[in-house]
Short mmCIF file of C-alpha atoms in Angstrom, two decimals:
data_model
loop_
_atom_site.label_atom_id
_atom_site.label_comp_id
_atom_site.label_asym_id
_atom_site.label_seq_id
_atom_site.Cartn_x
_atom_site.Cartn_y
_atom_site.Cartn_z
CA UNK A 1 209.78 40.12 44.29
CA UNK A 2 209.59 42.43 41.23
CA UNK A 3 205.42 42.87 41.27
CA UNK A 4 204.28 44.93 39.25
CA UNK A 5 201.03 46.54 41.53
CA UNK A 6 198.42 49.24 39.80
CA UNK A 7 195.74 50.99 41.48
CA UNK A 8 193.00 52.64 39.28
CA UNK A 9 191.37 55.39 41.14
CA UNK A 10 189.42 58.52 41.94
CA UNK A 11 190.55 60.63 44.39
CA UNK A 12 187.09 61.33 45.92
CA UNK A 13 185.89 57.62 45.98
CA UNK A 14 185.69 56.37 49.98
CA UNK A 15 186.05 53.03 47.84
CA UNK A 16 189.42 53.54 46.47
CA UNK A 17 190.35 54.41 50.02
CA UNK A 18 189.74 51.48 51.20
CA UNK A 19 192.38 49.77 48.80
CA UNK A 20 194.89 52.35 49.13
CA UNK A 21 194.78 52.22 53.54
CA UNK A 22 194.60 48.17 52.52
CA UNK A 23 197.98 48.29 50.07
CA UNK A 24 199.77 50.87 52.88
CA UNK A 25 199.14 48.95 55.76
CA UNK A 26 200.59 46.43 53.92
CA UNK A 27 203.55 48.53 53.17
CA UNK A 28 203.25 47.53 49.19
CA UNK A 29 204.57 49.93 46.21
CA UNK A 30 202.13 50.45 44.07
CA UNK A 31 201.31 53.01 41.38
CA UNK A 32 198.39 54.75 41.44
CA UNK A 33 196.37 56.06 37.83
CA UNK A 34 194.07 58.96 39.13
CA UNK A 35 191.18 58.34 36.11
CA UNK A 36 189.00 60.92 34.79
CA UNK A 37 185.71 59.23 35.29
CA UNK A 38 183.96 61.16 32.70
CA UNK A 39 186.73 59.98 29.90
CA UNK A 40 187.65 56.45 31.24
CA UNK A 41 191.08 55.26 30.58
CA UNK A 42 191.68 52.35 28.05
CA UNK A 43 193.22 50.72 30.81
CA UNK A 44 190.40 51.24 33.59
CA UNK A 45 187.70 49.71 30.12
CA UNK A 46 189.92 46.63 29.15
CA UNK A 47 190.39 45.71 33.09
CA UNK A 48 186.48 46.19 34.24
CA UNK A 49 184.75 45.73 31.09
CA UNK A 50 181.96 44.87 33.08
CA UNK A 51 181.05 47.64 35.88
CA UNK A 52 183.53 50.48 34.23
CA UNK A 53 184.58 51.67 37.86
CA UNK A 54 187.24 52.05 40.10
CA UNK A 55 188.73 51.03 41.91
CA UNK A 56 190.47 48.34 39.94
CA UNK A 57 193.44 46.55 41.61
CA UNK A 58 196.02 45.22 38.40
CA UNK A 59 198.88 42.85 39.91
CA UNK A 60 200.86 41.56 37.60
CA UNK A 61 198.71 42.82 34.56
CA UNK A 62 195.88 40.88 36.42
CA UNK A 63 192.41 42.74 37.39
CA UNK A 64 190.81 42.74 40.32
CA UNK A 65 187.43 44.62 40.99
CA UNK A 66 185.03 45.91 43.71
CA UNK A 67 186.53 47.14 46.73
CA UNK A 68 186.20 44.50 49.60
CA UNK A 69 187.25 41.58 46.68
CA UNK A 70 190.21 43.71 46.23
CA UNK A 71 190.91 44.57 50.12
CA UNK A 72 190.85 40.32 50.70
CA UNK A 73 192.99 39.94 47.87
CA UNK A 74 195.80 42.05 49.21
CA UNK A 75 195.43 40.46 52.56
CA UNK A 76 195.58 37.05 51.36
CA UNK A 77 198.92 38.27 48.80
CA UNK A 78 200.59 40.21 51.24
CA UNK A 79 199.60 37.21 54.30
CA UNK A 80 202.87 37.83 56.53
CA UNK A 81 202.30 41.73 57.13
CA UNK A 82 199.54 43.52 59.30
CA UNK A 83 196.89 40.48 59.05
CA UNK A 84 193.53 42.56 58.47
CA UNK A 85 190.83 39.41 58.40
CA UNK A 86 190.80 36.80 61.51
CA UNK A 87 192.53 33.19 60.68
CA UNK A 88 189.38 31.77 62.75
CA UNK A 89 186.50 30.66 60.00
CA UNK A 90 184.07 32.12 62.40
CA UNK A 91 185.82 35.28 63.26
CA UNK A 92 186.50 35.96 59.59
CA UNK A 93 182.76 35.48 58.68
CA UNK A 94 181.68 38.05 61.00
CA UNK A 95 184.06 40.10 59.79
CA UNK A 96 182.77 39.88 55.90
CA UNK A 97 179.46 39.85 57.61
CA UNK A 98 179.92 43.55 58.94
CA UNK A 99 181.59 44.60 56.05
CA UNK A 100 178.66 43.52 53.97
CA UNK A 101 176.38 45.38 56.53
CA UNK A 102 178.55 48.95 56.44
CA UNK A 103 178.45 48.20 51.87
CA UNK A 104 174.40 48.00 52.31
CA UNK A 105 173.02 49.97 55.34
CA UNK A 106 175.82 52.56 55.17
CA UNK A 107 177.91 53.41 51.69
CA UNK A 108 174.02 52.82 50.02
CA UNK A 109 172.29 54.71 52.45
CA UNK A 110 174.61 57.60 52.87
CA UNK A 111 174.81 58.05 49.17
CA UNK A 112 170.73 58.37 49.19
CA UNK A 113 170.77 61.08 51.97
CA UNK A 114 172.96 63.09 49.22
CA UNK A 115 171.11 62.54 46.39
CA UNK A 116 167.53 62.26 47.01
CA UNK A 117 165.10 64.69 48.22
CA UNK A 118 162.38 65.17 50.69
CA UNK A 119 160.71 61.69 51.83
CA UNK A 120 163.43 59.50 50.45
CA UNK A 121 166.15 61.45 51.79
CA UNK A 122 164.30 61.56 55.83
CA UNK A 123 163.76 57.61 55.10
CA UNK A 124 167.71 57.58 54.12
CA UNK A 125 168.42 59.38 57.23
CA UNK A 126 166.63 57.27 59.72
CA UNK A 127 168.19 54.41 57.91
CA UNK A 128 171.59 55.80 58.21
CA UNK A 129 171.92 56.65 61.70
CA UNK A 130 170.17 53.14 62.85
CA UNK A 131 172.93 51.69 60.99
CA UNK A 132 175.74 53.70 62.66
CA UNK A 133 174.40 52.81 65.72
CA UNK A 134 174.13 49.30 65.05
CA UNK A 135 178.08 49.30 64.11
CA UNK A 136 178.19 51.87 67.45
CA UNK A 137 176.90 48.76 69.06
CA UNK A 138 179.15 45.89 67.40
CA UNK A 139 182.64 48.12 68.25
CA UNK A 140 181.52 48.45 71.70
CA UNK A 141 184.71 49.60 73.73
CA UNK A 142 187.37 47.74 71.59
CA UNK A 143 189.98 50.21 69.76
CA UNK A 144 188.82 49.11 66.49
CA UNK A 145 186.57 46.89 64.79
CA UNK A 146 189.32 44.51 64.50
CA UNK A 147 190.17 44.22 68.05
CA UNK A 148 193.57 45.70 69.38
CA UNK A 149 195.00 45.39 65.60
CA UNK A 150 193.33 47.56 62.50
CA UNK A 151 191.10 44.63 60.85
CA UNK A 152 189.29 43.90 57.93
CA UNK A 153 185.84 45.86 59.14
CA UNK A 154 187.82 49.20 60.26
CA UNK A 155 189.41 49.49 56.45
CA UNK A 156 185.58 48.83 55.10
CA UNK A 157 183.82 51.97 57.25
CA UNK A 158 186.67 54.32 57.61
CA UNK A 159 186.67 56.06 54.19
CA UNK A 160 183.37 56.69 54.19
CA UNK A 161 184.00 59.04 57.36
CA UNK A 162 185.47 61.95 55.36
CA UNK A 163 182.21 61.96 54.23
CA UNK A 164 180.77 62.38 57.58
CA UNK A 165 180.32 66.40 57.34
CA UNK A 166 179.01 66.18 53.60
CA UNK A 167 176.55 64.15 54.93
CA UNK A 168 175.46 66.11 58.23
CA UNK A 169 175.40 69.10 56.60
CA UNK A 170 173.42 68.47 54.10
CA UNK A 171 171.12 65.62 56.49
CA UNK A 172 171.21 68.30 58.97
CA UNK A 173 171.93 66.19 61.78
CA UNK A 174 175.14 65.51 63.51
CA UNK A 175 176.75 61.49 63.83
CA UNK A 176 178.89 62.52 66.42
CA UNK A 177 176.22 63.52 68.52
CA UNK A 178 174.52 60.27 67.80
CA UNK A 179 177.15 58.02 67.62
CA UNK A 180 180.42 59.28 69.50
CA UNK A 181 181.82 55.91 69.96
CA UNK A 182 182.01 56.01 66.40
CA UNK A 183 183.61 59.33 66.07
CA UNK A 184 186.21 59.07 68.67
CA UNK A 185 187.11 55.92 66.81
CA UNK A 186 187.23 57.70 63.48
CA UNK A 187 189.54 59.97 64.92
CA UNK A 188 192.20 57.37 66.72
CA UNK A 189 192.06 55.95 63.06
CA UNK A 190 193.70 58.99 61.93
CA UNK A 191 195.42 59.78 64.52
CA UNK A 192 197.28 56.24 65.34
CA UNK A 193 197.52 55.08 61.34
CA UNK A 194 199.25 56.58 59.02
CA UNK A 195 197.65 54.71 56.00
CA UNK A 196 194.30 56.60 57.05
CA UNK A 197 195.73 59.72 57.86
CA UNK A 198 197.05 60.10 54.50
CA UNK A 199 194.24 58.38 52.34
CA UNK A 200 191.22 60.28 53.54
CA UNK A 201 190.15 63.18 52.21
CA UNK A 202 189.70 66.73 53.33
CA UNK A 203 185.70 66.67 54.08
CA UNK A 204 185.18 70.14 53.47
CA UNK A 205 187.33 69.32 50.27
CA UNK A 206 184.76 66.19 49.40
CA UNK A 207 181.47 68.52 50.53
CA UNK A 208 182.99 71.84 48.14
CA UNK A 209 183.26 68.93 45.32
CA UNK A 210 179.60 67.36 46.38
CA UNK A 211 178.11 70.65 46.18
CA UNK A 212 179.56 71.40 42.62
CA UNK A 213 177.50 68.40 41.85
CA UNK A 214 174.44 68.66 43.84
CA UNK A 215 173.88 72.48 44.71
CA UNK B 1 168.60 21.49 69.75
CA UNK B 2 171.14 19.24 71.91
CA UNK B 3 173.62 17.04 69.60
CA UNK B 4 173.01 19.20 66.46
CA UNK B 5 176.50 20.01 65.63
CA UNK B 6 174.96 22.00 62.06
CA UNK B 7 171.73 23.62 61.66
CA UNK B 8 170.11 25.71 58.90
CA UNK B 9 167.61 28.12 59.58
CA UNK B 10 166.08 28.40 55.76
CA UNK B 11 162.69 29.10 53.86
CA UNK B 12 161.83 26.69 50.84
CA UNK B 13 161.58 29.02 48.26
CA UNK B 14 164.55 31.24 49.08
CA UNK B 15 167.21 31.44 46.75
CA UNK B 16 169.89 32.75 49.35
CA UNK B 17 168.89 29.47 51.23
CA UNK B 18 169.16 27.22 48.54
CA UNK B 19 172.72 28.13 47.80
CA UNK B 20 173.59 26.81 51.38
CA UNK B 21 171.78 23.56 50.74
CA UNK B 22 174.02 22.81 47.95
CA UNK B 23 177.28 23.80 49.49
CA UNK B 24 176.29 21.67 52.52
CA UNK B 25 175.83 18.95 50.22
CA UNK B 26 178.47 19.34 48.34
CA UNK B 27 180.63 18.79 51.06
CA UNK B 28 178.22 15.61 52.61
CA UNK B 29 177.45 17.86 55.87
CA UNK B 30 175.14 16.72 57.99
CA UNK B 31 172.60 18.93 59.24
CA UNK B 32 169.21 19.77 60.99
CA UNK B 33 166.87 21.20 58.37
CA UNK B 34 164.68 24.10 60.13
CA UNK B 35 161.57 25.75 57.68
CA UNK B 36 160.93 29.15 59.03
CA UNK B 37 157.66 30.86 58.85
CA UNK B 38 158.72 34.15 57.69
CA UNK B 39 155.79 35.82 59.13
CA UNK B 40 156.12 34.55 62.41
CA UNK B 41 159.96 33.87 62.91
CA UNK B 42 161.15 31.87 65.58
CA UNK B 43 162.64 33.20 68.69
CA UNK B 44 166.15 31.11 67.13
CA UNK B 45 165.76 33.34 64.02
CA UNK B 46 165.79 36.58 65.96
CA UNK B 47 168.51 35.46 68.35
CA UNK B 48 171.05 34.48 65.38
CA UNK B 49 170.26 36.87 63.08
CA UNK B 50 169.31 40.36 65.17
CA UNK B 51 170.57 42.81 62.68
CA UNK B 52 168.62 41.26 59.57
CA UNK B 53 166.44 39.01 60.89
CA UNK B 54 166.45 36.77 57.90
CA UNK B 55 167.14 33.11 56.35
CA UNK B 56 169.63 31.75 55.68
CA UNK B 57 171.77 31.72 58.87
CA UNK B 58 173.68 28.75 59.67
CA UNK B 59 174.38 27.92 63.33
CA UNK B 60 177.56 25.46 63.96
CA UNK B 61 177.89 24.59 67.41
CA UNK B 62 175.53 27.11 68.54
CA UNK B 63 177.43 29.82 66.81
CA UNK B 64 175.57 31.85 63.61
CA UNK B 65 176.86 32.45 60.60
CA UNK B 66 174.45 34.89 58.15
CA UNK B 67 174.69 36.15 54.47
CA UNK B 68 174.33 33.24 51.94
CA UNK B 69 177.84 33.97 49.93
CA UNK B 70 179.30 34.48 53.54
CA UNK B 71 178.29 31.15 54.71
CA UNK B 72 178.99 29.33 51.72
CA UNK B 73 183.09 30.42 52.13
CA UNK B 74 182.66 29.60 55.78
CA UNK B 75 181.54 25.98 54.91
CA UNK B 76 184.27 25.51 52.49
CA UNK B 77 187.02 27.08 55.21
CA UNK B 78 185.72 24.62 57.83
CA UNK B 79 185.07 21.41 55.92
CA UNK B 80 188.33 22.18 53.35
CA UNK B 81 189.78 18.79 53.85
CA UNK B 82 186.31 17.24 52.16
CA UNK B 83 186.56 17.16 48.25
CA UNK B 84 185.43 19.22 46.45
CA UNK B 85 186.74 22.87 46.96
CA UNK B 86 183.81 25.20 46.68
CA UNK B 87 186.60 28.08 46.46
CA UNK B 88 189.88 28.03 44.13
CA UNK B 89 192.93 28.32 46.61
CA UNK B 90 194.68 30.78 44.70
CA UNK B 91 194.22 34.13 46.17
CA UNK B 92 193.38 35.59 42.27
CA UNK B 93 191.34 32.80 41.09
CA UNK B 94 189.37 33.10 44.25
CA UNK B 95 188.85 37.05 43.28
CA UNK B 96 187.37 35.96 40.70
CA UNK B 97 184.92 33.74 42.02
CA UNK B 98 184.00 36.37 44.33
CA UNK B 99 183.57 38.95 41.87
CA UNK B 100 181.11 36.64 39.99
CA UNK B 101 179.10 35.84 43.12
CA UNK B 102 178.72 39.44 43.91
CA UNK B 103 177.21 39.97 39.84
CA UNK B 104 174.93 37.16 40.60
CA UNK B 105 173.99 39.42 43.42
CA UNK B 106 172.77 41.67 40.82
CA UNK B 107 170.68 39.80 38.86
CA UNK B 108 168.78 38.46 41.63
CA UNK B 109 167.85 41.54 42.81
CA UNK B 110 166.65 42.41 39.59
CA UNK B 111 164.63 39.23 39.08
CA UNK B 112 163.21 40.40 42.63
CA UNK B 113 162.00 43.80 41.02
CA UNK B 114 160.36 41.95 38.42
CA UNK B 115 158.47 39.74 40.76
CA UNK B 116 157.13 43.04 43.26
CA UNK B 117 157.18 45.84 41.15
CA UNK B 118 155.30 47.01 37.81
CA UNK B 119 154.76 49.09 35.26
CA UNK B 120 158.22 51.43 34.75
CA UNK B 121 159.71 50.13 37.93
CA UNK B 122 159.38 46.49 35.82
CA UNK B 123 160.62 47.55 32.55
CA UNK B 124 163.55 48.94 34.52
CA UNK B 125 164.04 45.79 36.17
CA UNK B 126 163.64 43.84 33.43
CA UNK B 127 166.08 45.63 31.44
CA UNK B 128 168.80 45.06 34.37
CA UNK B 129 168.25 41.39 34.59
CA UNK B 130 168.24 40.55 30.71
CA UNK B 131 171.72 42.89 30.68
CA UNK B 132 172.95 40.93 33.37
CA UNK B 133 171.85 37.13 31.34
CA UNK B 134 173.48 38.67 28.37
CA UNK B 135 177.00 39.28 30.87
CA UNK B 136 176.89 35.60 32.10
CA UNK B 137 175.81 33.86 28.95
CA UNK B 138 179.41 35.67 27.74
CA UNK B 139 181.28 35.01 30.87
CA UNK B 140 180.01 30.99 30.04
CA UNK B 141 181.62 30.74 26.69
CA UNK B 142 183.09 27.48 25.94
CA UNK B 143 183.25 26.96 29.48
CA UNK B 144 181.40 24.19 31.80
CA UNK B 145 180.93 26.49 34.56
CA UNK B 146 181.24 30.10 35.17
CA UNK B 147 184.63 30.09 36.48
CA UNK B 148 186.33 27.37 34.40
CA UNK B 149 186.53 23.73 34.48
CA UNK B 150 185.23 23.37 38.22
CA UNK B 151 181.91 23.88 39.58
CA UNK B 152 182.37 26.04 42.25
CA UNK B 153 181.55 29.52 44.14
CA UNK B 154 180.03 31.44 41.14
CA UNK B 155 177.59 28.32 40.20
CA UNK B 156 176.48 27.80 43.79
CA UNK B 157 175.58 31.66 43.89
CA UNK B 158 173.93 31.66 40.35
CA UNK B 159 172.13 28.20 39.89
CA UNK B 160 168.91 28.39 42.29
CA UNK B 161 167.55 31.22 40.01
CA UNK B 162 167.17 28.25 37.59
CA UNK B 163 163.88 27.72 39.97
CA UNK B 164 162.23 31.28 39.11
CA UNK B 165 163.01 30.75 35.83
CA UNK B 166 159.28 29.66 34.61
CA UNK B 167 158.06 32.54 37.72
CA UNK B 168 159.93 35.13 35.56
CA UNK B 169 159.09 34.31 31.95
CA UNK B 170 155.45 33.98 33.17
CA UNK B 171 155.62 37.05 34.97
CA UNK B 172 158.10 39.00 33.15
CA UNK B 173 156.55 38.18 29.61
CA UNK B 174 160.17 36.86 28.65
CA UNK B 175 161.70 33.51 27.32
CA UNK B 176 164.71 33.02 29.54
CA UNK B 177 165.04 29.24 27.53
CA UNK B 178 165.17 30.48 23.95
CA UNK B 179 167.42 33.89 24.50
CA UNK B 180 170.38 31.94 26.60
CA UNK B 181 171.25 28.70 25.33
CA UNK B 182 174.60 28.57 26.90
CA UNK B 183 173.00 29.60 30.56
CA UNK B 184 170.28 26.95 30.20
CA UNK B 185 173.18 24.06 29.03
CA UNK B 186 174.98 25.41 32.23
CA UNK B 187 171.71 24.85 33.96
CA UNK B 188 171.48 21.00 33.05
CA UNK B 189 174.59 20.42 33.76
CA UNK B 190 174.46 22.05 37.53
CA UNK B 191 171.28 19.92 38.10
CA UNK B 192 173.19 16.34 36.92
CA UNK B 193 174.70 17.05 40.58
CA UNK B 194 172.52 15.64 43.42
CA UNK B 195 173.44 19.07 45.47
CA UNK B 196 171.68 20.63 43.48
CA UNK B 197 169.01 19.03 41.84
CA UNK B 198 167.89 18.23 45.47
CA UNK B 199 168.40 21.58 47.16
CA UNK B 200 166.26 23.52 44.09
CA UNK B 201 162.38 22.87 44.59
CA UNK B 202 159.81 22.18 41.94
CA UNK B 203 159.34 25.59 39.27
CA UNK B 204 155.98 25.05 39.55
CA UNK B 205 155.64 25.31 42.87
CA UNK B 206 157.64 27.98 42.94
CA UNK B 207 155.68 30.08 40.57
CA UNK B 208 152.43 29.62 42.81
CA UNK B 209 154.23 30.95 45.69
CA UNK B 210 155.25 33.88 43.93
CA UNK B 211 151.69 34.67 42.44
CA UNK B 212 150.45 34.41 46.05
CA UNK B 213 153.05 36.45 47.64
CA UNK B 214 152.47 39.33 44.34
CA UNK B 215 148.68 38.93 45.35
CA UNK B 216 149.52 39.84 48.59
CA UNK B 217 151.88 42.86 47.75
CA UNK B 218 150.27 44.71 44.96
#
């Protein structure tokens, strides 16, 4: 099959992660355009004239935008290698339910504890680590989220832990303390896939860039 | 209760709710009709929904299914042999649908600033919501619905806003039925289906609701 698979990226964006552990898992070739999100590529415009961002997923000279849309587009294309959402209607609605949960009470909330200041950030924090536990509580003692297999929920939350130590450091508080289930998890996801362990990001690479940013 | 094979734990006036009226309908799904009161939710509520504790959730066979746009592709996946699709079956059509659903998402929760917030916080709002008209009344074109030919996904996200409509121009100070005549066409045609026209409650109504509820806020 000659396909013809373009990934539109950033290389600090836990988002684009998620599509690149998504595509490897898969084992697909596919090139990937680093943009420059302060000068936007022609491309990057034409494909999502309506939210500008990346990632954007271009099969075929075909678009596809916003993360989890892109990460169940590649598992329904690529169908007969490394299954990441259940076949089960039920199973596979949880699934999208969690990954909803770690878009909203997690990417959201984390983002707030970096940006905002005094009230709002303490109010992010509280949020934040009553979400982690609540995902603490739904991966219980399974290897990952997606059972014995990497699923669907596992490539949705993994990215955004190279962002852990941006995040505690500037929180001041420490999720492996308050969540280890998660961490040891976080860690056998780099340890035992390759996709992750060459997607994420340094996070003292991500906090030097954050700090640039936000001193 | 014993025998109910489908139940939907809903509110009248929520949107997220409606949307899973009219796919169940759609579809001809029988099911047990359950009115929460949001201030006092039922013990069922906070069993089947203990992360959010909201409406909708649909429970099949006991087991819960929660987030609106989530339960809508789980109705379509479970009742895909009854006509009509709710989803396209190609994997980049389907995208698509998706990626529509999730703007809707949008523009709700700007209409939902407009409704509890004022002042800046409103004009803000307001700003987001008429951008994000503007984006669908484009996206309509010469289209019948907002993904092509078919009503499907996108409408069943979009359409109960159609409801908040006279809410939001009252409110709001804007004229939703002047600035979008594409959107509004695309609203007459969505309510010609019984799905919808019966899962989307009286504007009116609505709009006293909301004044109550702002009352109650502000």
């Amino acid at each position: 099959m000659n396909d013809e698979v373009i990934l539109l990226d950033y290389w600090a964006s836990p988002y684009g992660m998620r599509v690149k552990i998504a595509l490897d898992e898969k084992g697909v070739d596919y090139e990937c355009q680093a943009e420059n999100l302060q000068n936007k590529s022609p491309l990057l415009l034409k494909s999502n004239p309506i939210h500008k961002t990346i990632p954007v997923l271009v099969h075929n000279g075909k678009p596809i935008c916003e993360s989890l849309i892109i990460v169940s587009y590649i598992d329904e294309v690529w169908h007969d290698k490394s299954p990441l959402l259940p076949s089960d209607p039920h199973q596979k609605s949880q699934a999208l339910f969690w990954a909803d949960y770690i878009d909203k009470k997690i990417y959201d909330v984390g983002r707030k504890v970096l940006w905002e200041k005094g009230e709002d950030q303490e109010m992010a924090k509280k949020e934040s680590m009553e979400g982690m536990k609540k995902l603490e509580g739904e991966l219980g003692n399974k290897r990952y989220f997606g059972g014995e297999n990497l699923g669907f929920v596992d490539v949705a939350l993994v990215p955004f832990t190279c962002w852990f130590y941006s995040i505690e450091t500037r929180g001041n508080f420490s999720i492996e303390a308050e969540c280890p289930k998660i961490s040891s998890w976080a860690k056998r996801c780099v340890a035992e896939r390759e996709s992750i362990a060459k997607t994420l990001q340094d996070p003292h690479k991500l906090y030097d860039y954050y700090v640039k940013l936000n001193p | 209760m014993a025998g109910s094979e489908v139940e939907l734990l809903d509110f009248w006036a929520s949107l997220f709710g409606m949307r899973v009226r009219i796919a169940l309908a759609e579809k001809g799904v029988q099911y047990d009709y359950k009115e929460e009161n949001l201030t006092n939710k039922s013990q069922l509520l906070l069993e089947m929904n203990p992360v959010h504790k909201k409406i909708p959730v649909l429970i099949h066979y006991g087991k819960p299914i929660c987030e609106s746009n989530i339960i809508v592709q789980y109705i379509d996946e479970v009742w895909q042999n009854k006509y009509p699709p709710l989803l396209p079956s190609d994997p980049y059509l389907k995208a698509q649908a998706r990626f529509w659903a999730d703007f809707v998402d949008k523009i709700y929760d700007a209409g939902r600033r407009i409704l509890n917030t004022k002042g800046e916080e409103m004009e803000k709002a307001k700003t987001e919501f008429i951008d994000g008209l503007k984006v669908l009344e484009g996206q309509l074109g010469e289209k019948p619905y907002l993904t092509g030919e078919s009503f499907g996904y996108a409408d069943i996200a979009m359409v109960p806003l159609y409801c908040r409509f006279y809410a939001l121009e009252m409110i709001g100070k804007m004229n939703i039925e002047k600035e979008y005549p594409k959107l509004i066409a695309w609203v007459k045609r969505c309510m010609e289906r019984e799905s919808v026209s019966k899962s989307l409650p009286d504007p009116h109504k609505v709009y006293e609701f909301l004044l109550e509820r702002q009352k109650k806020i502000r």
